[in-house]
Tab-separated table of C-alpha atoms and ligand atoms in Angstrom:
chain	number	residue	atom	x	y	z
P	1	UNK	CA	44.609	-28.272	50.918
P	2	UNK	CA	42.781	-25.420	49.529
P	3	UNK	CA	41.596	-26.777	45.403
P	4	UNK	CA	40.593	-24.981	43.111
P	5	UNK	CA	38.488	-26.077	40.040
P	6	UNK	CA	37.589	-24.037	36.769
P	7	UNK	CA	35.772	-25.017	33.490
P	8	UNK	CA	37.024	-23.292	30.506
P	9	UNK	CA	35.978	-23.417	27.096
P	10	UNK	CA	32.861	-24.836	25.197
P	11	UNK	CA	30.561	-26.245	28.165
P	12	UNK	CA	29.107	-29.562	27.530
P	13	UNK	CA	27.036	-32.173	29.611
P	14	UNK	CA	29.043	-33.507	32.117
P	15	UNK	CA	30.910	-31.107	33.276
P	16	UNK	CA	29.063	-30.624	36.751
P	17	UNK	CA	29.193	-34.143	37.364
P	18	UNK	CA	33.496	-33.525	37.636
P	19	UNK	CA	32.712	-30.542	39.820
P	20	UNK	CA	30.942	-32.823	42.088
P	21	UNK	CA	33.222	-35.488	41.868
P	22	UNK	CA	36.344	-33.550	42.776
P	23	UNK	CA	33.865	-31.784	45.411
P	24	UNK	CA	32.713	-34.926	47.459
P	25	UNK	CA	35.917	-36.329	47.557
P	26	UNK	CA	38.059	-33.242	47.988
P	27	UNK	CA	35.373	-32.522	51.349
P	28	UNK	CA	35.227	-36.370	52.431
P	29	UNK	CA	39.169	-35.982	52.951
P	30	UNK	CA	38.692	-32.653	54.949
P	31	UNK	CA	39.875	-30.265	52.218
P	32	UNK	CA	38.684	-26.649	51.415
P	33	UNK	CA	37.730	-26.315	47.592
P	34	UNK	CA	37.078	-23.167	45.336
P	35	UNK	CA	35.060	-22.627	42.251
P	36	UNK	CA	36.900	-20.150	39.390
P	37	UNK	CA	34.260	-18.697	37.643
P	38	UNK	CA	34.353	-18.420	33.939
P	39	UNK	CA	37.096	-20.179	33.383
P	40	UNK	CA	40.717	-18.789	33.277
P	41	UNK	CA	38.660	-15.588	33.085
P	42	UNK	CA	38.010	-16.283	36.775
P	43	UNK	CA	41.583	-16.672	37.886
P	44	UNK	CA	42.833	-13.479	36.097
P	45	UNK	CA	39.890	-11.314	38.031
P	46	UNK	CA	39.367	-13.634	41.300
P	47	UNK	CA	35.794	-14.238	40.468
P	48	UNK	CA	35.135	-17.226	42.771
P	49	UNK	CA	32.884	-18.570	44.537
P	50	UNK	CA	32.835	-21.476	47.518
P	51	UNK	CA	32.026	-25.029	46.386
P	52	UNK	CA	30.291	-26.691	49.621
P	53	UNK	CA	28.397	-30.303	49.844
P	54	UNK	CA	25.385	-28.090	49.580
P	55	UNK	CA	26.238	-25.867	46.540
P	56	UNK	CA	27.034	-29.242	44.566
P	57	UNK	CA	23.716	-31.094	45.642
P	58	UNK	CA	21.527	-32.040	42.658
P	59	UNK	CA	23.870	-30.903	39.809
P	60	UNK	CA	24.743	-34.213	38.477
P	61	UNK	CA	21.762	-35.036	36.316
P	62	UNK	CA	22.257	-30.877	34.951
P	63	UNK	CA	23.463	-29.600	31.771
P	64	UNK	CA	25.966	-26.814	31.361
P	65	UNK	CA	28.588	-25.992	34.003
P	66	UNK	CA	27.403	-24.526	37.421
P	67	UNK	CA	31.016	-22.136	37.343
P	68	UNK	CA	30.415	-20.627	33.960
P	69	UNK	CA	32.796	-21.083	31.584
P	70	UNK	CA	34.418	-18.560	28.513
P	71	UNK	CA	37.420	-18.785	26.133
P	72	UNK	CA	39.730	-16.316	27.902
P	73	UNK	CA	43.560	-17.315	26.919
P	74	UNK	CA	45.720	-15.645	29.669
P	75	UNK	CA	48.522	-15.506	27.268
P	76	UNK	CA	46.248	-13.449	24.942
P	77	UNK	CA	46.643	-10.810	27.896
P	78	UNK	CA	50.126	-8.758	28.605
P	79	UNK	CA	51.527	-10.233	31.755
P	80	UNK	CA	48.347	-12.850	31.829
P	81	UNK	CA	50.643	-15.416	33.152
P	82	UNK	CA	52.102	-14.043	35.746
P	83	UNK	CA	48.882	-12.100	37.220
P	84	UNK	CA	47.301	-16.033	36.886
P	85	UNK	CA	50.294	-17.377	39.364
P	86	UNK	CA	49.802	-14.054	41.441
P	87	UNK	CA	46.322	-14.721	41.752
P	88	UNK	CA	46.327	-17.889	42.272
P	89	UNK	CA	48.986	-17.444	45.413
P	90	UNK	CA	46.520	-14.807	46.678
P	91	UNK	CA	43.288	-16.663	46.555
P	92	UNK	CA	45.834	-19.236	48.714
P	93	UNK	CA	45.191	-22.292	46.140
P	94	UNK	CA	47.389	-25.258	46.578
P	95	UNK	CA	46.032	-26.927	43.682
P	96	UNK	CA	43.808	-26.604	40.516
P	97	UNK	CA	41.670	-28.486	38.470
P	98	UNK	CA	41.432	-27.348	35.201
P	99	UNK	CA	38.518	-29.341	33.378
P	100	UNK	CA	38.778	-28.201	29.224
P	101	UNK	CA	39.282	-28.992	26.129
P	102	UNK	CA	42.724	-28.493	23.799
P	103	UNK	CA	42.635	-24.619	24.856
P	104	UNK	CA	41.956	-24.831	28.485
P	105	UNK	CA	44.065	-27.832	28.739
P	106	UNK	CA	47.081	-26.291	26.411
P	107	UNK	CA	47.231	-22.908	28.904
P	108	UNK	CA	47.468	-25.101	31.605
P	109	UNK	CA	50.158	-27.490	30.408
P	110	UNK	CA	51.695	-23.884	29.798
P	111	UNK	CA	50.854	-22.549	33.465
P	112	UNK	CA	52.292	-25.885	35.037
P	113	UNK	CA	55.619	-25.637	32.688
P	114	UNK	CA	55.301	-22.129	34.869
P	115	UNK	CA	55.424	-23.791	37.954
P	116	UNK	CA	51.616	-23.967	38.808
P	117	UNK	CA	50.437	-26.847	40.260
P	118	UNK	CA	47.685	-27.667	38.413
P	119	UNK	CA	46.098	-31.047	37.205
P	120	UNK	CA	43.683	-31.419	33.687
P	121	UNK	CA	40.127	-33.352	32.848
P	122	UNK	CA	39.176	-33.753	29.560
P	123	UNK	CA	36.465	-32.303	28.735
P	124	UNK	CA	34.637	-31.869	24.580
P	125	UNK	CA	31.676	-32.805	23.132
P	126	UNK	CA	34.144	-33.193	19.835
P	127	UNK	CA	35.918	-36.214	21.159
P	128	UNK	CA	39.415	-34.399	19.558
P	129	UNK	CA	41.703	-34.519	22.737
P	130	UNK	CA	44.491	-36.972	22.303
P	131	UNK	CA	45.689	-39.150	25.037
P	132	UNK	CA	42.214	-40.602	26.059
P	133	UNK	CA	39.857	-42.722	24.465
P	134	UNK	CA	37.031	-40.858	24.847
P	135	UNK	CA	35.943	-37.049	26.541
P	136	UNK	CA	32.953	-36.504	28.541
P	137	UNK	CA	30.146	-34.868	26.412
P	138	UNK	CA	30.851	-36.800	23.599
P	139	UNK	CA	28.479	-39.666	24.073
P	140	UNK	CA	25.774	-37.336	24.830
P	141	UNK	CA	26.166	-35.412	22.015
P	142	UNK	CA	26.206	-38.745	19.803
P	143	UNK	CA	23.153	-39.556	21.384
P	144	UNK	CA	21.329	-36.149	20.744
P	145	UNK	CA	21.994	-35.811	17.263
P	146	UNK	CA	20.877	-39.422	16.725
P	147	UNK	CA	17.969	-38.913	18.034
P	148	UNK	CA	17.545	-36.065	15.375
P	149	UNK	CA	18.732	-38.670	12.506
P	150	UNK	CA	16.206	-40.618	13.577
P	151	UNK	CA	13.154	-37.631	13.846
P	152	UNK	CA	14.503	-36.215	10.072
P	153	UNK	CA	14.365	-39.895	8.802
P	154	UNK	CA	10.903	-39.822	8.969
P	155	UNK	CA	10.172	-36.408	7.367
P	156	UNK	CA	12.271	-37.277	4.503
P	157	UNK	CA	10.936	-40.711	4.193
P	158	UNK	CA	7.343	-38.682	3.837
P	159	UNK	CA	8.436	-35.738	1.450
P	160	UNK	CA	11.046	-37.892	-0.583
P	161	UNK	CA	13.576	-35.451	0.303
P	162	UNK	CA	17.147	-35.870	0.852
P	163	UNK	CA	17.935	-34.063	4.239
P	164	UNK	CA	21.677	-32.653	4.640
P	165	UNK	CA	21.926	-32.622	8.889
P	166	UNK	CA	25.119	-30.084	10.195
P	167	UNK	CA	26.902	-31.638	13.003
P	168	UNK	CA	29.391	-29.896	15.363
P	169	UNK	CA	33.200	-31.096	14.967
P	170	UNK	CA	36.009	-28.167	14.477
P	171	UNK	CA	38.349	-30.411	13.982
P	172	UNK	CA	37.615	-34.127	13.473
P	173	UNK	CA	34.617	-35.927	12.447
P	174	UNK	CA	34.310	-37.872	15.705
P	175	UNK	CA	30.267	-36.416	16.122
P	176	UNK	CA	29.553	-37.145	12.454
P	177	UNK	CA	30.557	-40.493	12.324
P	178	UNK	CA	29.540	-42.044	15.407
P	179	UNK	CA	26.343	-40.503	15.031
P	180	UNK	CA	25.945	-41.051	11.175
P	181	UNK	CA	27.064	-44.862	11.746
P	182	UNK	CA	24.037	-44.885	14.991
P	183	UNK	CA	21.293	-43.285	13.149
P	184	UNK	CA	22.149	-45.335	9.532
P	185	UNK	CA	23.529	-41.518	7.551
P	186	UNK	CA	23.272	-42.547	3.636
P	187	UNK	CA	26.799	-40.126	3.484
P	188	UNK	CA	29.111	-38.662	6.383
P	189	UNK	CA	31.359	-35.944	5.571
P	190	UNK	CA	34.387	-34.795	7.894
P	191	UNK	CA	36.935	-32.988	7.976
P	192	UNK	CA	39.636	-35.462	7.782
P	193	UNK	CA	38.873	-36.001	4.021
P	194	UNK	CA	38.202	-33.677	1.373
P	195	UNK	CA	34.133	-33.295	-0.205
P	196	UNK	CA	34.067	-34.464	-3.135
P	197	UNK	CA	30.282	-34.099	-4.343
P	198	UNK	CA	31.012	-36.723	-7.165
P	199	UNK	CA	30.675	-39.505	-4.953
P	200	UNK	CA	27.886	-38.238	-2.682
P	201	UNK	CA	25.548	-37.650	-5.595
P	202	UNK	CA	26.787	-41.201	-7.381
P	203	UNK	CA	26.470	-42.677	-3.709
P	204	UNK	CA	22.783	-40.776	-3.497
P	205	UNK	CA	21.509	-41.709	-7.026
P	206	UNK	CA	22.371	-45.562	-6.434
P	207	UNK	CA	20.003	-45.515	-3.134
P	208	UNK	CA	17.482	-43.958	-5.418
P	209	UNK	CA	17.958	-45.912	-8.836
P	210	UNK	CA	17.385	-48.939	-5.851
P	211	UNK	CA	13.860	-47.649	-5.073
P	212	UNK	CA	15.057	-45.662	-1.976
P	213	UNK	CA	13.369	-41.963	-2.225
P	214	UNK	CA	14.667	-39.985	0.636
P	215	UNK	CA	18.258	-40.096	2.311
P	216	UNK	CA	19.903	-37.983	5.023
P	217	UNK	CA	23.666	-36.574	4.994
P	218	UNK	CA	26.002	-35.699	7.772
P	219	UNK	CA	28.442	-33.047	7.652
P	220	UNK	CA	30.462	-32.272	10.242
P	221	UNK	CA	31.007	-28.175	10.026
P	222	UNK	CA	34.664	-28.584	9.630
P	223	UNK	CA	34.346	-30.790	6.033
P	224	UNK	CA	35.387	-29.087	3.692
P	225	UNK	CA	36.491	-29.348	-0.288
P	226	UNK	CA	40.105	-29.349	-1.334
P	227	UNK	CA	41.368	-25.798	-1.994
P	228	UNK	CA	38.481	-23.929	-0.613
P	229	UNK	CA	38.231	-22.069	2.984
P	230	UNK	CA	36.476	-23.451	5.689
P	231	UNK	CA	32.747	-22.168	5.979
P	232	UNK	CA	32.336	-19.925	8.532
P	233	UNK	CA	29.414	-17.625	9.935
P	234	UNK	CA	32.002	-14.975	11.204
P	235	UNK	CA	35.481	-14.595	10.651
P	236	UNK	CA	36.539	-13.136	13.485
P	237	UNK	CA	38.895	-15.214	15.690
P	238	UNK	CA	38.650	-15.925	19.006
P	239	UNK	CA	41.241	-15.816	22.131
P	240	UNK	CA	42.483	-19.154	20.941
P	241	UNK	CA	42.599	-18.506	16.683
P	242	UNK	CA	39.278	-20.041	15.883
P	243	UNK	CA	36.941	-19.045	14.319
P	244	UNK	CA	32.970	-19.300	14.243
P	245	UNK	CA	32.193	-22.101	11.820
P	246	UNK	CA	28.975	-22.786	9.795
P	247	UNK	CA	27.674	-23.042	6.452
P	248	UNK	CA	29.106	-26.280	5.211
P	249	UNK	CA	25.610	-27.629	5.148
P	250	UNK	CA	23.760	-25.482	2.771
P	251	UNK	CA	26.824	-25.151	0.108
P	252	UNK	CA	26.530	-29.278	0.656
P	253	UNK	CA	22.960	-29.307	0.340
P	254	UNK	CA	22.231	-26.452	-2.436
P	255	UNK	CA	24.820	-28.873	-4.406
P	256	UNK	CA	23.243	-31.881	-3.703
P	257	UNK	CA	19.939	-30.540	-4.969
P	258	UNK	CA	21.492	-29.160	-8.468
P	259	UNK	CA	23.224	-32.185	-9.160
P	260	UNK	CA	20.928	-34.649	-8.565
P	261	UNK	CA	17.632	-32.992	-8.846
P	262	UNK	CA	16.368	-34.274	-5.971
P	263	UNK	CA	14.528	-31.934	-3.062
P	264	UNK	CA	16.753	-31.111	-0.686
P	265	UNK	CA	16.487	-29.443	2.806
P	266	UNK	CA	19.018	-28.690	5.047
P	267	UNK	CA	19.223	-28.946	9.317
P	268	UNK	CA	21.828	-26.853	11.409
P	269	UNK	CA	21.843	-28.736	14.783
P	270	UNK	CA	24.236	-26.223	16.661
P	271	UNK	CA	24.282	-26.049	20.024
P	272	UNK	CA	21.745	-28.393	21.048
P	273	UNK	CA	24.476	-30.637	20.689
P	274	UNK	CA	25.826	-29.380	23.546
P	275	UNK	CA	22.880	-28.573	25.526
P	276	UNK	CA	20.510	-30.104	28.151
P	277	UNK	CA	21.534	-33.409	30.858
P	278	UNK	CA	24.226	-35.695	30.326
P	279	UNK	CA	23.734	-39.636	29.153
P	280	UNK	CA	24.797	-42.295	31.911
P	281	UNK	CA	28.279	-43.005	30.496
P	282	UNK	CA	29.032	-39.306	30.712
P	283	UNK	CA	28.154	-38.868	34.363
P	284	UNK	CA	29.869	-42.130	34.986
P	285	UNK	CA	33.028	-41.053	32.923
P	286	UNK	CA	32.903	-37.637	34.704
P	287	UNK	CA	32.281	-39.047	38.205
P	288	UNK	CA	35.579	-41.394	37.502
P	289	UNK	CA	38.188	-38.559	36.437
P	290	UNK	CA	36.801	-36.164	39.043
P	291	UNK	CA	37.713	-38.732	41.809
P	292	UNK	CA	41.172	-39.295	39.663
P	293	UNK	CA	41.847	-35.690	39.550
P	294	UNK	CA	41.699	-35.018	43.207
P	295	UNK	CA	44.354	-38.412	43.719
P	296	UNK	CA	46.254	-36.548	41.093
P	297	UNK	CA	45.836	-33.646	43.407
P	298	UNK	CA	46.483	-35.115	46.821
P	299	UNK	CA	49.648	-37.259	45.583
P	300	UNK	CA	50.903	-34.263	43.886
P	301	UNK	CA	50.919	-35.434	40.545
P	302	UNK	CA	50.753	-32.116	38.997
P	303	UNK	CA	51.073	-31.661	34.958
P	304	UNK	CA	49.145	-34.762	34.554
P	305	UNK	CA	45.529	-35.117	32.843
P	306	UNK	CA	42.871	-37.931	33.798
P	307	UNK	CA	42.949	-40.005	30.440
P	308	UNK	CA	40.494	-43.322	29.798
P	309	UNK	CA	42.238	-46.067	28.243
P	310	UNK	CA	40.438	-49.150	27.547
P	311	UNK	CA	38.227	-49.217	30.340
P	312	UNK	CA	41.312	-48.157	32.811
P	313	UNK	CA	40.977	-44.362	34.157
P	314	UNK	CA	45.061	-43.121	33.944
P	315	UNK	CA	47.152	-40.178	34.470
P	316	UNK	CA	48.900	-38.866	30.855
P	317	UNK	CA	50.977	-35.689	30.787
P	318	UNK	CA	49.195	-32.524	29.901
P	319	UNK	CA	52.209	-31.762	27.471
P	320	UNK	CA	51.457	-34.978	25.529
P	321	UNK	CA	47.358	-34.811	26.126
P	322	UNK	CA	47.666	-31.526	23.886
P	323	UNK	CA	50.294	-31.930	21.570
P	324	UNK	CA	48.356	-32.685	18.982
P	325	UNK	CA	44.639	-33.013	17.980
P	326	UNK	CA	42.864	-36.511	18.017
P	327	UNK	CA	41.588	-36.940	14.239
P	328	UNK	CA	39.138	-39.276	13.658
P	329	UNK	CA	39.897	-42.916	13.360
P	330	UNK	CA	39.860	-44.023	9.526
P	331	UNK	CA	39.435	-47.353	9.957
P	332	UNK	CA	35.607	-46.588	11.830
P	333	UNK	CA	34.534	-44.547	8.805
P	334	UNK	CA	35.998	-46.872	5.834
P	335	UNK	CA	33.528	-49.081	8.375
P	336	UNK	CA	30.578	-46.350	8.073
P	337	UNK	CA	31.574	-46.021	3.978
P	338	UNK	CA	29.976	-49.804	3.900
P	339	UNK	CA	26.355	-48.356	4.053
P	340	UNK	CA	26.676	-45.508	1.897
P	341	UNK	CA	24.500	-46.793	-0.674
B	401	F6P	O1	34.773	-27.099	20.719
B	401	F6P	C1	33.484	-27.537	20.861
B	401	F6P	C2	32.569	-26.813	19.904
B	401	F6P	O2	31.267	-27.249	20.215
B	401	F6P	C3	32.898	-27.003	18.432
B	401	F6P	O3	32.416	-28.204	17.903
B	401	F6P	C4	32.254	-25.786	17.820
B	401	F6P	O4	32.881	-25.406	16.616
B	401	F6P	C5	32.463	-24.747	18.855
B	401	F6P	O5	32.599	-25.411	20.081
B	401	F6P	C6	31.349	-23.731	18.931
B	401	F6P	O6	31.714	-22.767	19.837
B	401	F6P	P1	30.776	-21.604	20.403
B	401	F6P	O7	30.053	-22.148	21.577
B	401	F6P	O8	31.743	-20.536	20.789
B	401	F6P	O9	29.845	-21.192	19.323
């Protein structure tokens, strides 16, 4: 078989240790494989490139995505479709990985209802892909913006300041409240429910009537309050209708600070979220759906996504793996709610 393999979207760590997976097993099994570069970009222009033993050497332990990656939606293009399954035929691809999020993953539940044969991995640092338990990139996101919890904990400890930290999370609050719950957040705000700056500022004046002078506040960028817009730094919308978010923090913060009088500074964490080598489970979750994807592949189980389910790696339909989004679990943050205070 000649497979082909594109990353599309957001990157996020953990995406080259799929490519390699697929790679190595896709070779060990005497099979040609293909990069796409850039994502479905790649497919609509036939930017490729080969994907050897050699060309995947070393690129587990590395950040980013070694095919490049972009949020081109072929059916954002007249005749996208179609020139994808042309190309696609003319490159002479029997199969393709698609490794994405809800975008990349939606266009190709669209592309197989087409008649491509093409299988998904899911792939977001936001965690908000139904069907699976958990996406590669999450966990080492988690672990990064812990890790800057635990770094602004000790400037506001120092300055008696109450530090308002922006997380990613379009969607869901999946970032802000595994993170908030790891690094012991005062507050965590998502998207899933409302602001309401009542009970932040209550919740923040009972650490401090208790003798605690400094806190530190999550917000995922996609919290916001009940009949207002979403914060965002552009409005412009992208191939797939979003648009840029950002801002959520300093309205959260600036509010914080007139309410309660107490110095406030705000963080932006951004893409450093998303940058720099994957933690251990996300290697070993992307090593374990690359392998999956290529059985997918060589039993011709196309239209089907690698999914983690307990601790079981499965095959779910793309159709249902994108139906919906994957909001965060309430029950974990009535659990996080417990040390607000
Ligand atoms: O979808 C993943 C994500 O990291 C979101 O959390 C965030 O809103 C978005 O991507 C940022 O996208 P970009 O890289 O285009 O700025």
């Amino acid at each position: 078989m000649k497979i082909g393999i594109l990353t599309g979207g957001g990157d996020c760590p953990g995406l080259n240790s799929v490519i390699r997976a697929i790679v190595r097993k896709s070779i060990d099994q005497k099979n040609e494989v293909v990069g796409i570069k850039y994502g479905w970009k790649g497919l609509l222009e036939k930017e490729t490139m080969p994907l050897t033993l050699r060309s995947v050497s070393g690129i587990l332990p590395k950040g980013g995505t070694m095919l490049g990656t972009s949020r081109t939606n072929p059916y954002k293009q007249k005749d996208g479709s179609e020139l994808a399954k042309k190309n696609f035929k003319e490159l002479g691809l029997d199969a393709l990985a698609a490794i994405g999020g809800e975008d990349t993953l939606g266009v190709a539940s669209k592309l197989y209802g087409e008649g491509l044969n093409v299988v998904g991995v899911p792939k977001t640092i936001d965690n908000d892909l139904a069907a699976t338990d958990f996406t590669f990139g999450f966990d080492t996101a988690v672990n990064i913006v812990m890790g800057c919890i635990d770094r602004l904990h000790t400037t506001a400890e120092s300055h008696n300041r109450i530090i308002v930290v922006e997380v990613m999370g379009r969607h869901a609050g999946w970032i802000a409240t595994h993170a908030g719950i790891a690094g012991g957040a005062d507050y965590i705000l998502v998207p899933e429910i409302p602001i309401n700056m009542d009970e932040v500022c209550q919740s923040l004046q009972a650490r401090h009537d208790r003798g605690k002078n400094f806190s530190i506040v999550v917000v995922a960028e996609g919290a916001q309050f009940r009949n207002e817009d979403l914060k965002t730094q552009e409005k412009k919308l992208d191939e797939f209708g979003h648009v840029r978010l950002g801002g959520i923090g300093h309205k959260v913060g600036s509010l914080i600070e007139e309410r309660t009088g107490f110095e406030t500074r705000v963080t932006v964490l951004g893409h450093i979220q998303r940058g720099g080598s994957p933690s251990a489970f996300d290697r070993v979750l992307g090593t374990r759906y690359g392998v999956k994807a290529y059985e997918l592949i060589k039993d011709k189980q196309f239209g089907k996504m690698v999914s983690l389910r307990g601790n079981k790696i499965i095959a779910v339909s793309l159709e249902e793996a994108t139906a919906e989004i994957k909001t965060l679990d309430l029950d974990l943050y009535d659990l996080a709610k417990i040390f607000f205070r």
